[in-house]
Amino acid sequence: GAGVSQSPSNKVTEKGKDVELRCDPISGHTALYWYRQSLGQGLEFLIYFQGNSAPDKSGLPSDRFSAERTGGSVSTLTIQRTQQEDSAVYLCASSTHGSSNQPQHFGDGTRLSIL
Amino acid sequence: GENVEQHPSTLSVQEGDSAVIKCTYSDSASNYFPWYKQELGKRPQLIIDIRSNVGEKKDQRIAVTLNKTAKHFSLHITETQPEDSAVYFCAEGTNAGKSTFGDGTTLTVKP
């Protein structure tokens, strides 16, 4: 079946612009996670959704970052007034339900470059 | 909050040798311990996982062991091959909330 789909795969934009990243999880997966991965680094947790609600937003780096999920499916991560330090790969993952004792299925990520 | 420490950060072995990566965790409620492999430029993918009711699990050349008393778990790869070269991440999960990932181990298998 279809895996986790992320778009765009690559995004280059100028500093100060807003960007929107999209994640389409595996059908039926109720939990959705966003991570950020800088070059050669680990997975930095950003936010987690259970259905449409976000029980844990503790990883969002600043108020320029926001995310939403509608219909218990597609999620968008929005970064406003982008800065060069926002450049990274943004990974989305989904799992069957909201407890963290299930495997996470990752998308291919969006590579974001801020000029 | 929860903490997962992963060691070593880099590991280089000769083809055919074994590789061991160890993680320690702090949350007594942790009951799920997956390992993910991330090849260069690719997505992380689950390779093996273990739950707290067992001490060891094997899948061909890879195995994971869990010591709940000491709060650590390890990934063992035997008869390593060049295609095992990747970054490996451990993680822990509970009955609620988010997983916590280790910082990753870059494994290089030299032909």
PDB file of N, CA, C and O in Angstrom, chain A residues 8-79:
ATOM      1  N   PRO A   8       6.528  19.646  -0.724  1.00  0.00           N
ATOM      2  CA  PRO A   8       7.354  19.218  -1.852  1.00  0.00           C
ATOM      3  C   PRO A   8       8.544  18.394  -1.364  1.00  0.00           C
ATOM      4  O   PRO A   8       8.840  18.376  -0.177  1.00  0.00           O
ATOM      5  N   SER A   9       9.244  17.749  -2.263  1.00  0.00           N
ATOM      6  CA  SER A   9      10.440  17.002  -1.862  1.00  0.00           C
ATOM      7  C   SER A   9      11.601  17.956  -1.602  1.00  0.00           C
ATOM      8  O   SER A   9      12.450  17.690  -0.752  1.00  0.00           O
ATOM      9  N   ASN A  10      11.623  19.042  -2.337  1.00  0.00           N
ATOM     10  CA  ASN A  10      12.638  20.076  -2.154  1.00  0.00           C
ATOM     11  C   ASN A  10      11.973  21.437  -2.212  1.00  0.00           C
ATOM     12  O   ASN A  10      11.052  21.659  -3.008  1.00  0.00           O
ATOM     13  N   LYS A  11      12.480  22.352  -1.374  1.00  0.00           N
ATOM     14  CA  LYS A  11      11.958  23.705  -1.377  1.00  0.00           C
ATOM     15  C   LYS A  11      13.104  24.669  -1.117  1.00  0.00           C
ATOM     16  O   LYS A  11      13.814  24.564  -0.119  1.00  0.00           O
ATOM     17  N   VAL A  12      13.300  25.601  -2.064  1.00  0.00           N
ATOM     18  CA  VAL A  12      14.293  26.641  -1.901  1.00  0.00           C
ATOM     19  C   VAL A  12      13.543  27.962  -1.850  1.00  0.00           C
ATOM     20  O   VAL A  12      12.724  28.254  -2.729  1.00  0.00           O
ATOM     21  N   THR A  13      13.825  28.758  -0.845  1.00  0.00           N
ATOM     22  CA  THR A  13      13.121  30.016  -0.708  1.00  0.00           C
ATOM     23  C   THR A  13      14.036  31.052  -0.071  1.00  0.00           C
ATOM     24  O   THR A  13      15.076  30.731   0.508  1.00  0.00           O
ATOM     25  N   GLU A  14      13.627  32.291  -0.205  1.00  0.00           N
ATOM     26  CA  GLU A  14      14.423  33.381   0.344  1.00  0.00           C
ATOM     27  C   GLU A  14      14.093  33.604   1.812  1.00  0.00           C
ATOM     28  O   GLU A  14      12.948  33.417   2.249  1.00  0.00           O
ATOM     29  N   LYS A  15      15.085  34.032   2.531  1.00  0.00           N
ATOM     30  CA  LYS A  15      14.901  34.392   3.935  1.00  0.00           C
ATOM     31  C   LYS A  15      13.757  35.389   4.072  1.00  0.00           C
ATOM     32  O   LYS A  15      13.636  36.325   3.285  1.00  0.00           O
ATOM     33  N   GLY A  16      12.915  35.140   5.080  1.00  0.00           N
ATOM     34  CA  GLY A  16      11.793  36.038   5.328  1.00  0.00           C
ATOM     35  C   GLY A  16      10.473  35.564   4.743  1.00  0.00           C
ATOM     36  O   GLY A  16       9.404  36.050   5.135  1.00  0.00           O
ATOM     37  N   LYS A  17      10.540  34.619   3.784  1.00  0.00           N
ATOM     38  CA  LYS A  17       9.320  34.110   3.176  1.00  0.00           C
ATOM     39  C   LYS A  17       8.685  33.058   4.091  1.00  0.00           C
ATOM     40  O   LYS A  17       9.338  32.463   4.937  1.00  0.00           O
ATOM     41  N   ASP A  18       7.399  32.828   3.876  1.00  0.00           N
ATOM     42  CA  ASP A  18       6.711  31.746   4.577  1.00  0.00           C
ATOM     43  C   ASP A  18       6.727  30.489   3.716  1.00  0.00           C
ATOM     44  O   ASP A  18       6.689  30.568   2.489  1.00  0.00           O
ATOM     45  N   VAL A  19       6.794  29.318   4.364  1.00  0.00           N
ATOM     46  CA  VAL A  19       6.732  28.053   3.631  1.00  0.00           C
ATOM     47  C   VAL A  19       5.720  27.128   4.296  1.00  0.00           C
ATOM     48  O   VAL A  19       5.488  27.208   5.511  1.00  0.00           O
ATOM     49  N   GLU A  20       5.151  26.262   3.483  1.00  0.00           N
ATOM     50  CA  GLU A  20       4.182  25.289   3.967  1.00  0.00           C
ATOM     51  C   GLU A  20       4.595  23.909   3.474  1.00  0.00           C
ATOM     52  O   GLU A  20       4.769  23.695   2.266  1.00  0.00           O
ATOM     53  N   LEU A  21       4.742  22.992   4.407  1.00  0.00           N
ATOM     54  CA  LEU A  21       5.142  21.628   4.078  1.00  0.00           C
ATOM     55  C   LEU A  21       3.956  20.709   4.372  1.00  0.00           C
ATOM     56  O   LEU A  21       3.268  20.870   5.376  1.00  0.00           O
ATOM     57  N   ARG A  22       3.805  19.709   3.502  1.00  0.00           N
ATOM     58  CA  ARG A  22       2.630  18.846   3.606  1.00  0.00           C
ATOM     59  C   ARG A  22       3.022  17.406   3.882  1.00  0.00           C
ATOM     60  O   ARG A  22       4.032  16.919   3.360  1.00  0.00           O
ATOM     61  N   CYS A  23       2.202  16.747   4.689  1.00  0.00           N
ATOM     62  CA  CYS A  23       2.402  15.323   4.982  1.00  0.00           C
ATOM     63  C   CYS A  23       1.083  14.584   4.847  1.00  0.00           C
ATOM     64  O   CYS A  23       0.076  14.971   5.465  1.00  0.00           O
ATOM     65  N   ASP A  24       1.107  13.514   4.070  1.00  0.00           N
ATOM     66  CA  ASP A  24      -0.064  12.667   3.893  1.00  0.00           C
ATOM     67  C   ASP A  24       0.258  11.308   4.503  1.00  0.00           C
ATOM     68  O   ASP A  24       1.057  10.546   3.942  1.00  0.00           O
ATOM     69  N   PRO A  25      -0.300  10.983   5.670  1.00  0.00           N
ATOM     70  CA  PRO A  25       0.092   9.754   6.358  1.00  0.00           C
ATOM     71  C   PRO A  25      -0.522   8.518   5.713  1.00  0.00           C
ATOM     72  O   PRO A  25      -1.350   8.609   4.805  1.00  0.00           O
ATOM     73  N   ILE A  26      -0.101   7.370   6.201  1.00  0.00           N
ATOM     74  CA  ILE A  26      -0.699   6.117   5.762  1.00  0.00           C
ATOM     75  C   ILE A  26      -2.170   6.103   6.187  1.00  0.00           C
ATOM     76  O   ILE A  26      -2.497   6.495   7.316  1.00  0.00           O
ATOM     77  N   SER A  27      -3.022   5.677   5.283  1.00  0.00           N
ATOM     78  CA  SER A  27      -4.453   5.659   5.558  1.00  0.00           C
ATOM     79  C   SER A  27      -4.761   4.854   6.821  1.00  0.00           C
ATOM     80  O   SER A  27      -4.287   3.722   6.983  1.00  0.00           O
ATOM     81  N   GLY A  28      -5.538   5.462   7.719  1.00  0.00           N
ATOM     82  CA  GLY A  28      -5.917   4.779   8.948  1.00  0.00           C
ATOM     83  C   GLY A  28      -4.991   5.035  10.115  1.00  0.00           C
ATOM     84  O   GLY A  28      -5.308   4.690  11.261  1.00  0.00           O
ATOM     85  N   HIS A  29      -3.830   5.616   9.857  1.00  0.00           N
ATOM     86  CA  HIS A  29      -2.914   5.926  10.956  1.00  0.00           C
ATOM     87  C   HIS A  29      -3.401   7.172  11.686  1.00  0.00           C
ATOM     88  O   HIS A  29      -3.567   8.236  11.089  1.00  0.00           O
ATOM     89  N   THR A  30      -3.611   7.039  12.990  1.00  0.00           N
ATOM     90  CA  THR A  30      -4.162   8.167  13.737  1.00  0.00           C
ATOM     91  C   THR A  30      -3.087   9.089  14.307  1.00  0.00           C
ATOM     92  O   THR A  30      -3.353  10.242  14.612  1.00  0.00           O
ATOM     93  N   ALA A  31      -1.881   8.583  14.459  1.00  0.00           N
ATOM     94  CA  ALA A  31      -0.803   9.399  15.033  1.00  0.00           C
ATOM     95  C   ALA A  31       0.103   9.908  13.929  1.00  0.00           C
ATOM     96  O   ALA A  31       0.419   9.183  12.980  1.00  0.00           O
ATOM     97  N   LEU A  32       0.532  11.151  14.065  1.00  0.00           N
ATOM     98  CA  LEU A  32       1.390  11.777  13.060  1.00  0.00           C
ATOM     99  C   LEU A  32       2.427  12.619  13.773  1.00  0.00           C
ATOM    100  O   LEU A  32       2.131  13.340  14.722  1.00  0.00           O
ATOM    101  N   TYR A  33       3.672  12.501  13.316  1.00  0.00           N
ATOM    102  CA  TYR A  33       4.804  13.172  13.953  1.00  0.00           C
ATOM    103  C   TYR A  33       5.564  14.004  12.923  1.00  0.00           C
ATOM    104  O   TYR A  33       5.724  13.583  11.786  1.00  0.00           O
ATOM    105  N   TRP A  34       6.077  15.144  13.371  1.00  0.00           N
ATOM    106  CA  TRP A  34       6.994  15.946  12.562  1.00  0.00           C
ATOM    107  C   TRP A  34       8.349  16.003  13.269  1.00  0.00           C
ATOM    108  O   TRP A  34       8.419  16.228  14.484  1.00  0.00           O
ATOM    109  N   TYR A  35       9.403  15.809  12.459  1.00  0.00           N
ATOM    110  CA  TYR A  35      10.774  15.907  12.950  1.00  0.00           C
ATOM    111  C   TYR A  35      11.569  16.816  12.032  1.00  0.00           C
ATOM    112  O   TYR A  35      11.246  17.005  10.863  1.00  0.00           O
ATOM    113  N   ARG A  36      12.653  17.343  12.580  1.00  0.00           N
ATOM    114  CA  ARG A  36      13.589  18.109  11.765  1.00  0.00           C
ATOM    115  C   ARG A  36      14.955  17.431  11.874  1.00  0.00           C
ATOM    116  O   ARG A  36      15.376  17.028  12.976  1.00  0.00           O
ATOM    117  N   GLN A  37      15.639  17.319  10.742  1.00  0.00           N
ATOM    118  CA  GLN A  37      16.956  16.691  10.732  1.00  0.00           C
ATOM    119  C   GLN A  37      17.924  17.576   9.966  1.00  0.00           C
ATOM    120  O   GLN A  37      17.821  17.732   8.751  1.00  0.00           O
ATOM    121  N   SER A  38      18.849  18.162  10.700  1.00  0.00           N
ATOM    122  CA  SER A  38      19.905  18.931  10.053  1.00  0.00           C
ATOM    123  C   SER A  38      20.962  17.977   9.537  1.00  0.00           C
ATOM    124  O   SER A  38      21.036  16.828   9.970  1.00  0.00           O
ATOM    125  N   LEU A  39      21.807  18.460   8.622  1.00  0.00           N
ATOM    126  CA  LEU A  39      22.782  17.600   7.951  1.00  0.00           C
ATOM    127  C   LEU A  39      23.660  16.873   8.954  1.00  0.00           C
ATOM    128  O   LEU A  39      24.305  17.499   9.789  1.00  0.00           O
ATOM    129  N   GLY A  40      23.645  15.554   8.879  1.00  0.00           N
ATOM    130  CA  GLY A  40      24.502  14.749   9.737  1.00  0.00           C
ATOM    131  C   GLY A  40      24.067  14.673  11.186  1.00  0.00           C
ATOM    132  O   GLY A  40      24.813  14.161  12.030  1.00  0.00           O
ATOM    133  N   GLN A  41      22.873  15.155  11.470  1.00  0.00           N
ATOM    134  CA  GLN A  41      22.399  15.179  12.843  1.00  0.00           C
ATOM    135  C   GLN A  41      21.266  14.168  13.068  1.00  0.00           C
ATOM    136  O   GLN A  41      20.848  13.466  12.149  1.00  0.00           O
ATOM    137  N   GLY A  42      20.797  14.123  14.318  1.00  0.00           N
ATOM    138  CA  GLY A  42      19.714  13.215  14.669  1.00  0.00           C
ATOM    139  C   GLY A  42      18.354  13.792  14.354  1.00  0.00           C
ATOM    140  O   GLY A  42      18.215  14.777  13.634  1.00  0.00           O
ATOM    141  N   LEU A  43      17.337  13.136  14.897  1.00  0.00           N
ATOM    142  CA  LEU A  43      15.946  13.506  14.651  1.00  0.00           C
ATOM    143  C   LEU A  43      15.470  14.429  15.778  1.00  0.00           C
ATOM    144  O   LEU A  43      15.362  14.010  16.915  1.00  0.00           O
ATOM    145  N   GLU A  44      15.170  15.662  15.420  1.00  0.00           N
ATOM    146  CA  GLU A  44      14.685  16.625  16.406  1.00  0.00           C
ATOM    147  C   GLU A  44      13.157  16.635  16.375  1.00  0.00           C
ATOM    148  O   GLU A  44      12.550  17.023  15.372  1.00  0.00           O
ATOM    149  N   PHE A  45      12.527  16.232  17.457  1.00  0.00           N
ATOM    150  CA  PHE A  45      11.071  16.179  17.531  1.00  0.00           C
ATOM    151  C   PHE A  45      10.484  17.595  17.489  1.00  0.00           C
ATOM    152  O   PHE A  45      10.970  18.504  18.171  1.00  0.00           O
ATOM    153  N   LEU A  46       9.456  17.781  16.671  1.00  0.00           N
ATOM    154  CA  LEU A  46       8.795  19.081  16.583  1.00  0.00           C
ATOM    155  C   LEU A  46       7.407  19.052  17.219  1.00  0.00           C
ATOM    156  O   LEU A  46       7.106  19.823  18.122  1.00  0.00           O
ATOM    157  N   ILE A  47       6.536  18.156  16.722  1.00  0.00           N
ATOM    158  CA  ILE A  47       5.149  18.127  17.175  1.00  0.00           C
ATOM    159  C   ILE A  47       4.541  16.778  16.861  1.00  0.00           C
ATOM    160  O   ILE A  47       4.994  16.087  15.948  1.00  0.00           O
ATOM    161  N   TYR A  48       3.520  16.423  17.628  1.00  0.00           N
ATOM    162  CA  TYR A  48       2.868  15.123  17.495  1.00  0.00           C
ATOM    163  C   TYR A  48       1.361  15.348  17.505  1.00  0.00           C
ATOM    164  O   TYR A  48       0.867  16.142  18.306  1.00  0.00           O
ATOM    165  N   PHE A  49       0.661  14.675  16.597  1.00  0.00           N
ATOM    166  CA  PHE A  49      -0.798  14.732  16.524  1.00  0.00           C
ATOM    167  C   PHE A  49      -1.394  13.375  16.853  1.00  0.00           C
ATOM    168  O   PHE A  49      -0.915  12.333  16.405  1.00  0.00           O
ATOM    169  N   GLN A  50      -2.464  13.404  17.617  1.00  0.00           N
ATOM    170  CA  GLN A  50      -3.315  12.237  17.814  1.00  0.00           C
ATOM    171  C   GLN A  50      -4.671  12.645  17.230  1.00  0.00           C
ATOM    172  O   GLN A  50      -5.371  13.462  17.825  1.00  0.00           O
ATOM    173  N   GLY A  51      -5.026  12.082  16.094  1.00  0.00           N
ATOM    174  CA  GLY A  51      -6.180  12.605  15.382  1.00  0.00           C
ATOM    175  C   GLY A  51      -5.886  14.026  14.938  1.00  0.00           C
ATOM    176  O   GLY A  51      -4.827  14.298  14.370  1.00  0.00           O
ATOM    177  N   ASN A  52      -6.811  14.930  15.210  1.00  0.00           N
ATOM    178  CA  ASN A  52      -6.613  16.329  14.828  1.00  0.00           C
ATOM    179  C   ASN A  52      -6.008  17.183  15.937  1.00  0.00           C
ATOM    180  O   ASN A  52      -5.697  18.359  15.705  1.00  0.00           O
ATOM    181  N   SER A  53      -5.849  16.624  17.110  1.00  0.00           N
ATOM    182  CA  SER A  53      -5.327  17.421  18.220  1.00  0.00           C
ATOM    183  C   SER A  53      -3.841  17.166  18.412  1.00  0.00           C
ATOM    184  O   SER A  53      -3.327  16.099  18.066  1.00  0.00           O
ATOM    185  N   ALA A  54      -3.166  18.148  18.959  1.00  0.00           N
ATOM    186  CA  ALA A  54      -1.712  18.082  19.150  1.00  0.00           C
ATOM    187  C   ALA A  54      -1.401  18.068  20.648  1.00  0.00           C
ATOM    188  O   ALA A  54      -1.243  19.130  21.248  1.00  0.00           O
ATOM    189  N   PRO A  55      -1.323  16.863  21.256  1.00  0.00           N
ATOM    190  CA  PRO A  55      -1.048  16.801  22.694  1.00  0.00           C
ATOM    191  C   PRO A  55       0.331  17.316  23.073  1.00  0.00           C
ATOM    192  O   PRO A  55       0.552  17.681  24.222  1.00  0.00           O
ATOM    193  N   ASP A  56       1.253  17.309  22.107  1.00  0.00           N
ATOM    194  CA  ASP A  56       2.619  17.678  22.435  1.00  0.00           C
ATOM    195  C   ASP A  56       3.189  18.573  21.353  1.00  0.00           C
ATOM    196  O   ASP A  56       3.501  18.107  20.265  1.00  0.00           O
ATOM    197  N   LYS A  57       3.341  19.852  21.673  1.00  0.00           N
ATOM    198  CA  LYS A  57       3.935  20.810  20.740  1.00  0.00           C
ATOM    199  C   LYS A  57       5.283  21.283  21.261  1.00  0.00           C
ATOM    200  O   LYS A  57       5.813  22.290  20.799  1.00  0.00           O
ATOM    201  N   SER A  58       5.821  20.542  22.203  1.00  0.00           N
ATOM    202  CA  SER A  58       6.981  21.026  22.951  1.00  0.00           C
ATOM    203  C   SER A  58       8.219  21.228  22.099  1.00  0.00           C
ATOM    204  O   SER A  58       9.109  21.983  22.483  1.00  0.00           O
ATOM    205  N   GLY A  59       8.281  20.573  20.938  1.00  0.00           N
ATOM    206  CA  GLY A  59       9.473  20.676  20.136  1.00  0.00           C
ATOM    207  C   GLY A  59       9.506  21.825  19.142  1.00  0.00           C
ATOM    208  O   GLY A  59      10.546  22.071  18.517  1.00  0.00           O
ATOM    209  N   LEU A  60       8.414  22.529  18.981  1.00  0.00           N
ATOM    210  CA  LEU A  60       8.412  23.642  18.016  1.00  0.00           C
ATOM    211  C   LEU A  60       9.423  24.688  18.468  1.00  0.00           C
ATOM    212  O   LEU A  60       9.348  25.194  19.586  1.00  0.00           O
ATOM    213  N   PRO A  61      10.392  25.036  17.595  1.00  0.00           N
ATOM    214  CA  PRO A  61      11.518  25.887  18.018  1.00  0.00           C
ATOM    215  C   PRO A  61      11.126  27.314  18.382  1.00  0.00           C
ATOM    216  O   PRO A  61      11.794  27.929  19.220  1.00  0.00           O
ATOM    217  N   SER A  62      10.100  27.848  17.738  1.00  0.00           N
ATOM    218  CA  SER A  62       9.695  29.226  18.010  1.00  0.00           C
ATOM    219  C   SER A  62       8.263  29.415  17.555  1.00  0.00           C
ATOM    220  O   SER A  62       7.670  28.516  16.956  1.00  0.00           O
ATOM    221  N   ASP A  63       7.716  30.600  17.817  1.00  0.00           N
ATOM    222  CA  ASP A  63       6.333  30.861  17.412  1.00  0.00           C
ATOM    223  C   ASP A  63       6.212  31.078  15.905  1.00  0.00           C
ATOM    224  O   ASP A  63       5.102  31.297  15.402  1.00  0.00           O
ATOM    225  N   ARG A  64       7.323  31.003  15.177  1.00  0.00           N
ATOM    226  CA  ARG A  64       7.243  31.073  13.721  1.00  0.00           C
ATOM    227  C   ARG A  64       6.778  29.739  13.134  1.00  0.00           C
ATOM    228  O   ARG A  64       6.397  29.676  11.976  1.00  0.00           O
ATOM    229  N   PHE A  65       6.862  28.701  13.947  1.00  0.00           N
ATOM    230  CA  PHE A  65       6.483  27.359  13.510  1.00  0.00           C
ATOM    231  C   PHE A  65       5.079  27.026  14.011  1.00  0.00           C
ATOM    232  O   PHE A  65       4.756  27.240  15.188  1.00  0.00           O
ATOM    233  N   SER A  66       4.262  26.483  13.128  1.00  0.00           N
ATOM    234  CA  SER A  66       2.936  26.015  13.519  1.00  0.00           C
ATOM    235  C   SER A  66       2.572  24.819  12.660  1.00  0.00           C
ATOM    236  O   SER A  66       3.163  24.605  11.588  1.00  0.00           O
ATOM    237  N   ALA A  67       1.648  24.025  13.133  1.00  0.00           N
ATOM    238  CA  ALA A  67       1.211  22.859  12.374  1.00  0.00           C
ATOM    239  C   ALA A  67      -0.248  22.607  12.655  1.00  0.00           C
ATOM    240  O   ALA A  67      -0.757  22.950  13.728  1.00  0.00           O
ATOM    241  N   GLU A  68      -0.902  22.036  11.678  1.00  0.00           N
ATOM    242  CA  GLU A  68      -2.288  21.643  11.859  1.00  0.00           C
ATOM    243  C   GLU A  68      -2.542  20.338  11.131  1.00  0.00           C
ATOM    244  O   GLU A  68      -1.782  19.950  10.243  1.00  0.00           O
ATOM    245  N   ARG A  69      -3.607  19.704  11.553  1.00  0.00           N
ATOM    246  CA  ARG A  69      -4.025  18.458  10.912  1.00  0.00           C
ATOM    247  C   ARG A  69      -5.545  18.482  10.844  1.00  0.00           C
ATOM    248  O   ARG A  69      -6.209  18.753  11.837  1.00  0.00           O
ATOM    249  N   THR A  70      -6.056  18.229   9.678  1.00  0.00           N
ATOM    250  CA  THR A  70      -7.501  18.275   9.471  1.00  0.00           C
ATOM    251  C   THR A  70      -8.010  16.926   9.002  1.00  0.00           C
ATOM    252  O   THR A  70      -7.316  16.211   8.261  1.00  0.00           O
ATOM    253  N   GLY A  71      -9.214  16.584   9.448  1.00  0.00           N
ATOM    254  CA  GLY A  71      -9.819  15.334   9.010  1.00  0.00           C
ATOM    255  C   GLY A  71      -9.065  14.105   9.475  1.00  0.00           C
ATOM    256  O   GLY A  71      -9.273  13.010   8.935  1.00  0.00           O
ATOM    257  N   GLY A  72      -8.197  14.278  10.458  1.00  0.00           N
ATOM    258  CA  GLY A  72      -7.428  13.148  10.953  1.00  0.00           C
ATOM    259  C   GLY A  72      -6.488  12.553   9.935  1.00  0.00           C
ATOM    260  O   GLY A  72      -6.033  11.416  10.091  1.00  0.00           O
ATOM    261  N   SER A  73      -6.169  13.347   8.901  1.00  0.00           N
ATOM    262  CA  SER A  73      -5.311  12.801   7.844  1.00  0.00           C
ATOM    263  C   SER A  73      -4.156  13.753   7.549  1.00  0.00           C
ATOM    264  O   SER A  73      -3.204  13.813   8.312  1.00  0.00           O
ATOM    265  N   VAL A  74      -4.280  14.544   6.505  1.00  0.00           N
ATOM    266  CA  VAL A  74      -3.184  15.391   6.034  1.00  0.00           C
ATOM    267  C   VAL A  74      -2.796  16.423   7.093  1.00  0.00           C
ATOM    268  O   VAL A  74      -3.653  16.988   7.786  1.00  0.00           O
ATOM    269  N   SER A  75      -1.491  16.645   7.194  1.00  0.00           N
ATOM    270  CA  SER A  75      -0.973  17.668   8.106  1.00  0.00           C
ATOM    271  C   SER A  75      -0.106  18.642   7.328  1.00  0.00           C
ATOM    272  O   SER A  75       0.559  18.267   6.353  1.00  0.00           O
ATOM    273  N   THR A  76      -0.124  19.896   7.760  1.00  0.00           N
ATOM    274  CA  THR A  76       0.758  20.899   7.183  1.00  0.00           C
ATOM    275  C   THR A  76       1.581  21.536   8.293  1.00  0.00           C
ATOM    276  O   THR A  76       1.071  21.835   9.373  1.00  0.00           O
ATOM    277  N   LEU A  77       2.847  21.705   8.010  1.00  0.00           N
ATOM    278  CA  LEU A  77       3.769  22.410   8.902  1.00  0.00           C
ATOM    279  C   LEU A  77       4.100  23.731   8.227  1.00  0.00           C
ATOM    280  O   LEU A  77       4.551  23.747   7.079  1.00  0.00           O
ATOM    281  N   THR A  78       3.852  24.827   8.915  1.00  0.00           N
ATOM    282  CA  THR A  78       4.081  26.155   8.358  1.00  0.00           C
ATOM    283  C   THR A  78       5.204  26.842   9.119  1.00  0.00           C
ATOM    284  O   THR A  78       5.229  26.833  10.353  1.00  0.00           O
ATOM    285  N   ILE A  79       6.127  27.402   8.366  1.00  0.00           N
ATOM    286  CA  ILE A  79       7.199  28.196   8.954  1.00  0.00           C
ATOM    287  C   ILE A  79       7.061  29.605   8.408  1.00  0.00           C
ATOM    288  O   ILE A  79       7.128  29.817   7.193  1.00  0.00           O
TER     289      ILE A  79
END
